[in-house]
mmCIF file of C-alpha atoms in Angstrom:
data_model
loop_
_atom_site.group_PDB
_atom_site.id
_atom_site.type_symbol
_atom_site.label_atom_id
_atom_site.label_comp_id
_atom_site.label_asym_id
_atom_site.label_seq_id
_atom_site.Cartn_x
_atom_site.Cartn_y
_atom_site.Cartn_z
ATOM 1 C CA MET A 1 -0.876 -13.003 -11.244
ATOM 2 C CA HIS A 2 -4.247 -14.241 -9.994
ATOM 3 C CA MET A 3 -6.918 -14.586 -12.700
ATOM 4 C CA VAL A 4 -10.615 -13.891 -12.219
ATOM 5 C CA SER A 5 -13.764 -14.181 -14.321
ATOM 6 C CA LEU A 6 -15.089 -10.858 -15.536
ATOM 7 C CA GLY A 7 -18.650 -11.438 -14.423
ATOM 8 C CA ASN A 8 -20.770 -14.461 -15.288
ATOM 9 C CA SER A 9 -20.434 -13.907 -19.034
ATOM 10 C CA GLY A 10 -17.012 -12.324 -19.453
ATOM 11 C CA PRO A 11 -13.484 -13.593 -20.071
ATOM 12 C CA LYS A 12 -10.822 -14.653 -17.589
ATOM 13 C CA VAL A 13 -8.652 -11.624 -16.861
ATOM 14 C CA SER A 14 -5.829 -10.666 -14.537
ATOM 15 C CA ALA A 15 -6.976 -9.533 -11.084
ATOM 16 C CA ILE A 16 -5.410 -6.133 -11.842
ATOM 17 C CA GLY A 17 -5.765 -4.354 -15.179
ATOM 18 C CA LEU A 18 -3.761 -1.563 -16.764
ATOM 19 C CA GLY A 19 -5.627 1.621 -17.652
ATOM 20 C CA CYS A 20 -3.749 3.278 -20.505
ATOM 21 C CA MET A 21 -5.488 6.672 -20.759
ATOM 22 C CA GLY A 22 -2.692 8.620 -19.062
ATOM 23 C CA MET A 23 -0.275 7.575 -21.795
ATOM 24 C CA SER A 24 -2.089 9.830 -24.247
ATOM 25 C CA GLY A 25 -1.993 13.253 -22.690
ATOM 26 C CA MET A 26 -4.891 13.459 -20.238
ATOM 27 C CA TYR A 27 -2.480 14.109 -17.369
ATOM 28 C CA GLY A 28 0.024 16.230 -19.246
ATOM 29 C CA PRO A 29 2.902 15.114 -21.475
ATOM 30 C CA SER A 30 3.880 11.443 -21.488
ATOM 31 C CA ASP A 31 6.877 9.584 -22.869
ATOM 32 C CA ARG A 32 6.035 7.234 -25.742
ATOM 33 C CA ALA A 33 8.981 4.891 -25.197
ATOM 34 C CA GLU A 34 8.315 4.686 -21.454
ATOM 35 C CA SER A 35 4.618 4.090 -22.090
ATOM 36 C CA ILE A 36 5.354 1.143 -24.368
ATOM 37 C CA ALA A 37 7.935 -0.178 -21.904
ATOM 38 C CA THR A 38 5.300 0.042 -19.162
ATOM 39 C CA ILE A 39 2.777 -1.932 -21.228
ATOM 40 C CA HIS A 40 5.447 -4.553 -21.890
ATOM 41 C CA ALA A 41 6.326 -4.697 -18.181
ATOM 42 C CA ALA A 42 2.646 -5.133 -17.319
ATOM 43 C CA LEU A 43 2.237 -8.000 -19.784
ATOM 44 C CA ASP A 44 5.443 -9.638 -18.517
ATOM 45 C CA ALA A 45 4.125 -9.371 -14.948
ATOM 46 C CA GLY A 46 0.964 -11.248 -15.909
ATOM 47 C CA ILE A 47 -1.453 -8.389 -16.475
ATOM 48 C CA THR A 48 -3.711 -9.405 -19.349
ATOM 49 C CA LEU A 49 -6.392 -6.690 -19.262
ATOM 50 C CA LEU A 50 -5.565 -3.442 -21.076
ATOM 51 C CA ASP A 51 -8.162 -0.683 -20.999
ATOM 52 C CA THR A 52 -8.428 2.167 -23.480
ATOM 53 C CA GLY A 53 -10.877 4.437 -25.287
ATOM 54 C CA ASP A 54 -10.914 5.351 -28.965
ATOM 55 C CA PHE A 55 -11.066 9.038 -27.948
ATOM 56 C CA TYR A 56 -7.962 8.955 -25.730
ATOM 57 C CA GLY A 57 -5.641 11.272 -27.597
ATOM 58 C CA MET A 58 -8.077 11.067 -30.573
ATOM 59 C CA GLY A 59 -6.870 7.559 -31.433
ATOM 60 C CA HIS A 60 -3.313 7.983 -30.130
ATOM 61 C CA ASN A 61 -3.840 5.515 -27.289
ATOM 62 C CA GLU A 62 -5.092 2.727 -29.529
ATOM 63 C CA ILE A 63 -2.196 3.232 -31.937
ATOM 64 C CA LEU A 64 0.217 3.148 -28.991
ATOM 65 C CA ILE A 65 -1.237 -0.104 -27.642
ATOM 66 C CA GLY A 66 -1.221 -1.605 -31.124
ATOM 67 C CA GLU A 67 2.488 -0.846 -31.390
ATOM 68 C CA ALA A 68 3.155 -2.321 -27.945
ATOM 69 C CA LEU A 69 1.325 -5.545 -28.832
ATOM 70 C CA LYS A 70 3.339 -6.264 -31.967
ATOM 71 C CA GLY A 71 5.030 -9.625 -31.566
ATOM 72 C CA ARG A 72 2.870 -10.551 -28.579
ATOM 73 C CA ASN A 73 0.333 -13.376 -28.430
ATOM 74 C CA ARG A 74 -2.982 -11.625 -29.104
ATOM 75 C CA ASP A 75 -5.001 -14.380 -27.453
ATOM 76 C CA GLN A 76 -3.232 -13.794 -24.119
ATOM 77 C CA VAL A 77 -4.400 -10.171 -23.917
ATOM 78 C CA GLN A 78 -7.893 -8.833 -23.267
ATOM 79 C CA LEU A 79 -8.536 -5.439 -24.834
ATOM 80 C CA SER A 80 -11.273 -3.342 -23.256
ATOM 81 C CA VAL A 81 -12.331 -0.380 -25.418
ATOM 82 C CA LYS A 82 -14.746 2.482 -24.769
ATOM 83 C CA PHE A 83 -16.329 4.381 -27.642
ATOM 84 C CA GLY A 84 -18.821 7.140 -28.305
ATOM 85 C CA ALA A 85 -17.177 10.311 -26.990
ATOM 86 C CA LEU A 86 -16.855 13.029 -29.620
ATOM 87 C CA ARG A 87 -13.935 15.467 -29.764
ATOM 88 C CA ASP A 88 -12.806 18.257 -32.061
ATOM 89 C CA PRO A 89 -9.267 18.863 -33.425
ATOM 90 C CA ALA A 90 -8.408 21.012 -30.394
ATOM 91 C CA GLY A 91 -9.375 18.173 -28.047
ATOM 92 C CA ALA A 92 -12.628 19.709 -26.807
ATOM 93 C CA TRP A 93 -15.464 17.373 -25.816
ATOM 94 C CA LEU A 94 -18.523 17.553 -28.063
ATOM 95 C CA GLY A 95 -20.896 14.990 -26.563
ATOM 96 C CA TYR A 96 -21.617 11.327 -27.300
ATOM 97 C CA ASP A 97 -22.853 9.262 -30.225
ATOM 98 C CA ALA A 98 -24.022 5.708 -29.611
ATOM 99 C CA ARG A 99 -26.321 5.223 -32.604
ATOM 100 C CA PRO A 100 -26.050 1.739 -34.180
ATOM 101 C CA ASN A 101 -24.247 3.045 -37.274
ATOM 102 C CA ALA A 102 -21.867 5.000 -35.062
ATOM 103 C CA VAL A 103 -21.115 1.814 -33.105
ATOM 104 C CA ARG A 104 -20.102 0.032 -36.294
ATOM 105 C CA ASN A 105 -18.100 3.016 -37.520
ATOM 106 C CA PHE A 106 -16.166 3.499 -34.268
ATOM 107 C CA LEU A 107 -15.423 -0.215 -34.074
ATOM 108 C CA ALA A 108 -14.029 -0.325 -37.616
ATOM 109 C CA TYR A 109 -11.516 2.406 -36.818
ATOM 110 C CA THR A 110 -10.598 0.819 -33.476
ATOM 111 C CA LEU A 111 -9.789 -2.530 -35.077
ATOM 112 C CA GLN A 112 -7.584 -0.772 -37.616
ATOM 113 C CA ARG A 113 -5.698 1.347 -35.081
ATOM 114 C CA LEU A 114 -5.106 -1.544 -32.694
ATOM 115 C CA GLY A 115 -4.182 -3.899 -35.526
ATOM 116 C CA VAL A 116 -6.430 -6.689 -34.240
ATOM 117 C CA GLU A 117 -9.354 -8.706 -35.577
ATOM 118 C CA TYR A 118 -11.604 -8.492 -32.523
ATOM 119 C CA ILE A 119 -12.126 -6.556 -29.285
ATOM 120 C CA ASP A 120 -12.539 -8.535 -26.081
ATOM 121 C CA VAL A 121 -14.851 -6.080 -24.274
ATOM 122 C CA TYR A 122 -16.525 -3.220 -26.135
ATOM 123 C CA ARG A 123 -18.525 -0.597 -24.263
ATOM 124 C CA PRO A 124 -20.165 2.814 -24.743
ATOM 125 C CA SER A 125 -18.173 5.346 -22.729
ATOM 126 C CA ARG A 126 -21.319 7.077 -21.469
ATOM 127 C CA LEU A 127 -25.053 6.795 -22.013
ATOM 128 C CA ASP A 128 -26.107 8.679 -25.130
ATOM 129 C CA PRO A 129 -29.241 10.570 -24.009
ATOM 130 C CA ASN A 130 -30.585 10.526 -27.558
ATOM 131 C CA VAL A 131 -30.294 6.770 -28.116
ATOM 132 C CA PRO A 132 -32.061 4.071 -26.073
ATOM 133 C CA ILE A 133 -29.457 1.817 -24.467
ATOM 134 C CA GLU A 134 -31.257 -1.158 -26.026
ATOM 135 C CA GLU A 135 -30.357 0.090 -29.518
ATOM 136 C CA THR A 136 -26.699 0.601 -28.618
ATOM 137 C CA ILE A 137 -26.343 -2.799 -26.963
ATOM 138 C CA GLY A 138 -28.235 -4.438 -29.818
ATOM 139 C CA ALA A 139 -25.756 -2.995 -32.316
ATOM 140 C CA ILE A 140 -22.798 -4.285 -30.304
ATOM 141 C CA ALA A 141 -24.534 -7.664 -30.019
ATOM 142 C CA ASP A 142 -24.619 -7.768 -33.830
ATOM 143 C CA MET A 143 -20.858 -7.225 -33.805
ATOM 144 C CA VAL A 144 -20.526 -10.090 -31.328
ATOM 145 C CA LYS A 145 -22.404 -12.351 -33.747
ATOM 146 C CA ALA A 146 -20.150 -11.158 -36.567
ATOM 147 C CA GLY A 147 -17.022 -12.011 -34.546
ATOM 148 C CA TYR A 148 -15.653 -8.481 -34.185
ATOM 149 C CA VAL A 149 -16.455 -8.265 -30.447
ATOM 150 C CA ARG A 150 -16.294 -10.995 -27.799
ATOM 151 C CA HIS A 151 -18.087 -9.413 -24.815
ATOM 152 C CA ILE A 152 -20.149 -6.315 -24.008
ATOM 153 C CA GLY A 153 -19.468 -3.952 -21.129
ATOM 154 C CA LEU A 154 -20.924 -0.730 -19.781
ATOM 155 C CA SER A 155 -19.393 2.442 -18.354
ATOM 156 C CA GLU A 156 -20.664 4.995 -15.829
ATOM 157 C CA VAL A 157 -24.333 4.054 -15.951
ATOM 158 C CA GLY A 158 -26.907 3.628 -13.213
ATOM 159 C CA PRO A 159 -29.076 0.715 -12.042
ATOM 160 C CA ASP A 160 -31.972 1.153 -14.473
ATOM 161 C CA THR A 161 -29.676 1.385 -17.501
ATOM 162 C CA ILE A 162 -27.732 -1.669 -16.334
ATOM 163 C CA ARG A 163 -30.935 -3.714 -16.114
ATOM 164 C CA ARG A 164 -32.160 -2.569 -19.519
ATOM 165 C CA ALA A 165 -28.820 -3.342 -21.154
ATOM 166 C CA ALA A 166 -28.587 -6.770 -19.552
ATOM 167 C CA ALA A 167 -32.062 -7.622 -20.847
ATOM 168 C CA VAL A 168 -30.726 -7.280 -24.405
ATOM 169 C CA HIS A 169 -27.403 -9.126 -24.087
ATOM 170 C CA PRO A 170 -25.241 -10.512 -21.250
ATOM 171 C CA ILE A 171 -23.038 -7.771 -19.794
ATOM 172 C CA SER A 172 -19.574 -8.772 -18.604
ATOM 173 C CA ASP A 173 -18.683 -5.739 -16.511
ATOM 174 C CA LEU A 174 -19.432 -2.182 -15.585
ATOM 175 C CA GLN A 175 -16.476 0.171 -15.732
ATOM 176 C CA ILE A 176 -16.904 2.913 -13.152
ATOM 177 C CA GLU A 177 -14.853 5.012 -10.765
ATOM 178 C CA TYR A 178 -14.373 3.356 -7.379
ATOM 179 C CA SER A 179 -11.867 4.195 -4.688
ATOM 180 C CA LEU A 180 -11.615 5.080 -1.031
ATOM 181 C CA VAL A 181 -12.754 8.594 -1.909
ATOM 182 C CA SER A 182 -15.288 7.681 -4.630
ATOM 183 C CA ARG A 183 -17.721 5.187 -3.153
ATOM 184 C CA GLY A 184 -20.964 6.192 -4.829
ATOM 185 C CA ILE A 185 -21.491 2.757 -6.387
ATOM 186 C CA GLU A 186 -21.907 0.998 -3.053
ATOM 187 C CA ASP A 187 -25.518 1.883 -2.303
ATOM 188 C CA GLU A 188 -27.375 1.004 -5.518
ATOM 189 C CA ILE A 189 -25.098 0.279 -8.469
ATOM 190 C CA LEU A 190 -22.889 -2.448 -6.996
ATOM 191 C CA PRO A 191 -25.845 -4.447 -5.593
ATOM 192 C CA VAL A 192 -27.515 -4.480 -9.037
ATOM 193 C CA CYS A 193 -24.287 -5.619 -10.688
ATOM 194 C CA ARG A 194 -23.964 -8.457 -8.187
ATOM 195 C CA GLU A 195 -27.589 -9.452 -8.633
ATOM 196 C CA LEU A 196 -27.049 -9.738 -12.389
ATOM 197 C CA GLY A 197 -23.588 -11.341 -12.267
ATOM 198 C CA ILE A 198 -21.831 -8.298 -13.690
ATOM 199 C CA ALA A 199 -18.277 -7.538 -12.584
ATOM 200 C CA VAL A 200 -16.880 -4.079 -11.872
ATOM 201 C CA THR A 201 -13.691 -2.829 -13.465
ATOM 202 C CA ALA A 202 -12.778 0.021 -11.164
ATOM 203 C CA TYR A 203 -10.917 2.976 -12.590
ATOM 204 C CA GLY A 204 -9.617 5.937 -10.586
ATOM 205 C CA VAL A 205 -8.544 3.640 -7.738
ATOM 206 C CA LEU A 206 -5.994 6.298 -6.755
ATOM 207 C CA SER A 207 -8.359 9.139 -7.666
ATOM 208 C CA ARG A 208 -6.078 10.300 -10.500
ATOM 209 C CA GLY A 209 -3.052 10.299 -8.239
ATOM 210 C CA LEU A 210 -4.745 12.244 -5.449
ATOM 211 C CA ILE A 211 -4.487 9.367 -2.962
ATOM 212 C CA SER A 212 -1.315 7.849 -4.420
ATOM 213 C CA GLY A 213 0.853 9.304 -1.680
ATOM 214 C CA HIS A 214 2.911 11.105 -4.332
ATOM 215 C CA TRP A 215 0.687 14.077 -5.140
ATOM 216 C CA GLN A 216 1.626 17.562 -3.999
ATOM 217 C CA LYS A 217 -0.472 20.703 -4.023
ATOM 218 C CA ASP A 218 -0.248 22.788 -7.223
ATOM 219 C CA ALA A 219 1.416 19.955 -9.170
ATOM 220 C CA ALA A 220 -1.148 20.050 -12.012
ATOM 221 C CA LYS A 221 -0.058 22.085 -15.030
ATOM 222 C CA GLY A 222 -1.717 23.102 -18.295
ATOM 223 C CA GLY A 223 -3.068 20.191 -20.310
ATOM 224 C CA ASP A 224 -3.586 18.117 -17.159
ATOM 225 C CA PHE A 225 -7.189 17.125 -16.401
ATOM 226 C CA ARG A 226 -6.493 17.626 -12.705
ATOM 227 C CA ALA A 227 -5.964 21.352 -13.220
ATOM 228 C CA MET A 228 -9.762 21.676 -13.544
ATOM 229 C CA SER A 229 -10.833 18.725 -11.393
ATOM 230 C CA PRO A 230 -12.776 19.894 -8.299
ATOM 231 C CA ARG A 231 -10.867 17.723 -5.849
ATOM 232 C CA PHE A 232 -7.568 19.338 -6.825
ATOM 233 C CA GLN A 233 -8.786 22.927 -6.428
ATOM 234 C CA GLU A 234 -7.838 25.388 -3.681
ATOM 235 C CA GLY A 235 -9.899 24.712 -0.590
ATOM 236 C CA ASN A 236 -10.493 21.064 -1.507
ATOM 237 C CA ILE A 237 -6.967 19.839 -2.132
ATOM 238 C CA GLU A 238 -5.830 20.687 1.401
ATOM 239 C CA ARG A 239 -8.650 18.665 2.971
ATOM 240 C CA ASN A 240 -8.085 15.763 0.615
ATOM 241 C CA LEU A 241 -4.343 15.608 1.202
ATOM 242 C CA ALA A 242 -5.051 15.531 4.940
ATOM 243 C CA LEU A 243 -6.977 12.301 4.304
ATOM 244 C CA VAL A 244 -3.949 10.954 2.452
ATOM 245 C CA GLU A 245 -1.691 11.675 5.423
ATOM 246 C CA ALA A 246 -4.085 9.796 7.708
ATOM 247 C CA LEU A 247 -3.953 6.879 5.290
ATOM 248 C CA ARG A 248 -0.162 7.125 5.129
ATOM 249 C CA ARG A 249 0.131 6.431 8.844
ATOM 250 C CA ILE A 250 -1.778 3.162 8.409
ATOM 251 C CA ALA A 251 0.258 2.181 5.357
ATOM 252 C CA GLU A 252 3.572 2.860 7.066
ATOM 253 C CA ALA A 253 2.520 0.771 10.066
ATOM 254 C CA LYS A 254 2.023 -2.150 7.655
ATOM 255 C CA GLY A 255 5.249 -1.469 5.793
ATOM 256 C CA VAL A 256 3.520 -0.625 2.500
ATOM 257 C CA THR A 257 2.944 2.530 0.468
ATOM 258 C CA VAL A 258 -0.171 4.688 0.370
ATOM 259 C CA ALA A 259 -0.861 3.649 -3.218
ATOM 260 C CA GLN A 260 -0.560 -0.027 -2.353
ATOM 261 C CA ILE A 261 -2.979 0.138 0.562
ATOM 262 C CA ALA A 262 -5.463 2.181 -1.503
ATOM 263 C CA ILE A 263 -5.393 -0.360 -4.357
ATOM 264 C CA ALA A 264 -5.575 -3.267 -1.914
ATOM 265 C CA TRP A 265 -8.659 -1.706 -0.320
ATOM 266 C CA VAL A 266 -10.477 -1.689 -3.668
ATOM 267 C CA ALA A 267 -9.436 -5.277 -4.405
ATOM 268 C CA ALA A 268 -10.637 -6.335 -0.947
ATOM 269 C CA GLN A 269 -14.200 -5.229 -1.697
ATOM 270 C CA GLY A 270 -14.885 -8.425 -3.646
ATOM 271 C CA HIS A 271 -13.531 -10.906 -6.180
ATOM 272 C CA ASP A 272 -15.898 -9.371 -8.721
ATOM 273 C CA ILE A 273 -14.030 -6.055 -8.619
ATOM 274 C CA VAL A 274 -10.957 -5.621 -10.832
ATOM 275 C CA PRO A 275 -8.857 -2.509 -10.107
ATOM 276 C CA LEU A 276 -7.473 -0.699 -13.144
ATOM 277 C CA VAL A 277 -4.183 0.961 -12.292
ATOM 278 C CA GLY A 278 -3.294 3.971 -14.419
ATOM 279 C CA ALA A 279 0.487 3.629 -14.284
ATOM 280 C CA ARG A 280 2.325 5.170 -17.206
ATOM 281 C CA ARG A 281 5.819 4.526 -15.864
ATOM 282 C CA ARG A 282 7.453 1.252 -14.905
ATOM 283 C CA ASP A 283 8.281 2.353 -11.362
ATOM 284 C CA ARG A 284 4.663 3.299 -10.671
ATOM 285 C CA LEU A 285 3.528 0.000 -12.185
ATOM 286 C CA ALA A 286 5.904 -1.950 -9.933
ATOM 287 C CA GLU A 287 4.532 -0.119 -6.906
ATOM 288 C CA ALA A 288 0.940 -0.854 -7.934
ATOM 289 C CA LEU A 289 1.682 -4.540 -8.483
ATOM 290 C CA GLY A 290 2.965 -4.685 -4.919
ATOM 291 C CA ALA A 291 -0.631 -4.190 -3.773
ATOM 292 C CA GLN A 292 -1.269 -7.865 -4.574
ATOM 293 C CA ALA A 293 0.778 -8.858 -1.544
ATOM 294 C CA VAL A 294 -1.101 -6.553 0.852
ATOM 295 C CA ARG A 295 -3.565 -8.390 3.077
ATOM 296 C CA LEU A 296 -6.084 -6.287 4.970
ATOM 297 C CA ASP A 297 -7.722 -7.801 8.033
ATOM 298 C CA ALA A 298 -10.788 -6.509 9.881
ATOM 299 C CA ASP A 299 -8.712 -4.197 12.052
ATOM 300 C CA ASP A 300 -6.999 -2.738 8.993
ATOM 301 C CA MET A 301 -10.317 -2.132 7.258
ATOM 302 C CA SER A 302 -11.709 -0.436 10.356
ATOM 303 C CA ALA A 303 -8.643 1.787 10.654
ATOM 304 C CA ILE A 304 -8.869 2.750 6.997
ATOM 305 C CA GLU A 305 -12.565 3.569 7.354
ATOM 306 C CA SER A 306 -11.784 5.819 10.312
ATOM 307 C CA ALA A 307 -8.967 7.568 8.428
ATOM 308 C CA VAL A 308 -10.930 8.034 5.212
ATOM 309 C CA PRO A 309 -14.648 7.793 6.009
ATOM 310 C CA LYS A 310 -17.147 7.305 3.214
ATOM 311 C CA GLY A 311 -18.011 10.679 1.732
ATOM 312 C CA ALA A 312 -15.007 12.434 3.286
ATOM 313 C CA ALA A 313 -13.520 13.714 0.020
ATOM 314 C CA ALA A 314 -13.910 17.417 -0.690
ATOM 315 C CA GLY A 315 -15.190 18.218 -4.174
ATOM 316 C CA ALA A 316 -16.957 16.219 -6.875
ATOM 317 C CA ARG A 317 -15.070 13.617 -8.877
ATOM 318 C CA TYR A 318 -15.677 15.465 -12.177
ATOM 319 C CA PRO A 319 -16.452 19.083 -13.117
ATOM 320 C CA GLU A 320 -20.191 19.774 -13.244
ATOM 321 C CA ALA A 321 -20.142 20.056 -17.056
ATOM 322 C CA GLN A 322 -19.076 16.402 -17.255
ATOM 323 C CA LEU A 323 -21.221 15.095 -14.400
ATOM 324 C CA VAL A 324 -24.378 16.017 -16.316
ATOM 325 C CA HIS A 325 -23.450 13.396 -18.932
ATOM 326 C CA MET A 326 -23.044 10.629 -16.352
ATOM 327 C CA ASP A 327 -26.039 8.355 -15.935
ATOM 328 C CA SER A 328 -24.343 6.824 -12.890
ATOM 329 C CA GLU A 329 -24.622 10.154 -11.065
ATOM 330 C CA ARG A 330 -28.185 10.951 -12.103
ATOM 331 C CA GLN A 331 -29.432 7.623 -10.802
ATOM 332 C CA ARG A 332 -28.084 8.119 -7.293
#
């Protein structure tokens, strides 16, 4: 596994990370034993970066990762944790809280659930509109000084917020959606990150399975985020799956899978971009890891661009009710 620096100020991490959200119910039921086996398989394959959020399954995901890490060398794993999202007992989303005292409170519970003494990269999940980003980053910086956090990251914020945050404390990376069908960061956000030496940890590299090559129309059931995601709705899903079939022809000509060529495309956008693969089964993880061997030349990149042009996806990447909370979208 190739290792890269997570920005100018961040740790050395594996060139591919494992996003663990799907192991805690966001995409329907998951198997606990298989989830833990998948985390173990990822660590054995050389993946060191595990990404989670304290609100994934209302703490379930952190507890799961903590169980999977028992007996492992803590110093060989980088834990990336998002905080701030508020949920009720039924799982509904209630907004965000990034006040300094909330930062300290969320962190205390995260350390306990994960069973660790520090978090490698700690980040607000979204910009709290009621709290200046300087106050939130300042509170995390205090936790860095206290030894509870090693590095500070951001998530789904725009250029102005990135600059303001970086003026308070070095920022290791921005976590944001980036894929062949979600390329909004390219015009303004990515250039600012590169100017400031901030890496990008890219989630949604397969657009929640949409461009994995495995998705079929009407596959989303109750309890699955995709059942309400615009790109999976009638009228959009047909157009989007047509893009996948165009991509499949290119992948098959290279002897690789659709998922592998989609992940390889993200990785090919720069050494400062770390794809997070959301595998929750070992077979899907093995397929994703195969993307490391895929080399895309100029002709390949041109063919992919023709098959899936920028802006070709039908539907927004989140429902409107969630987009309004995303600073990264407002800044564009």
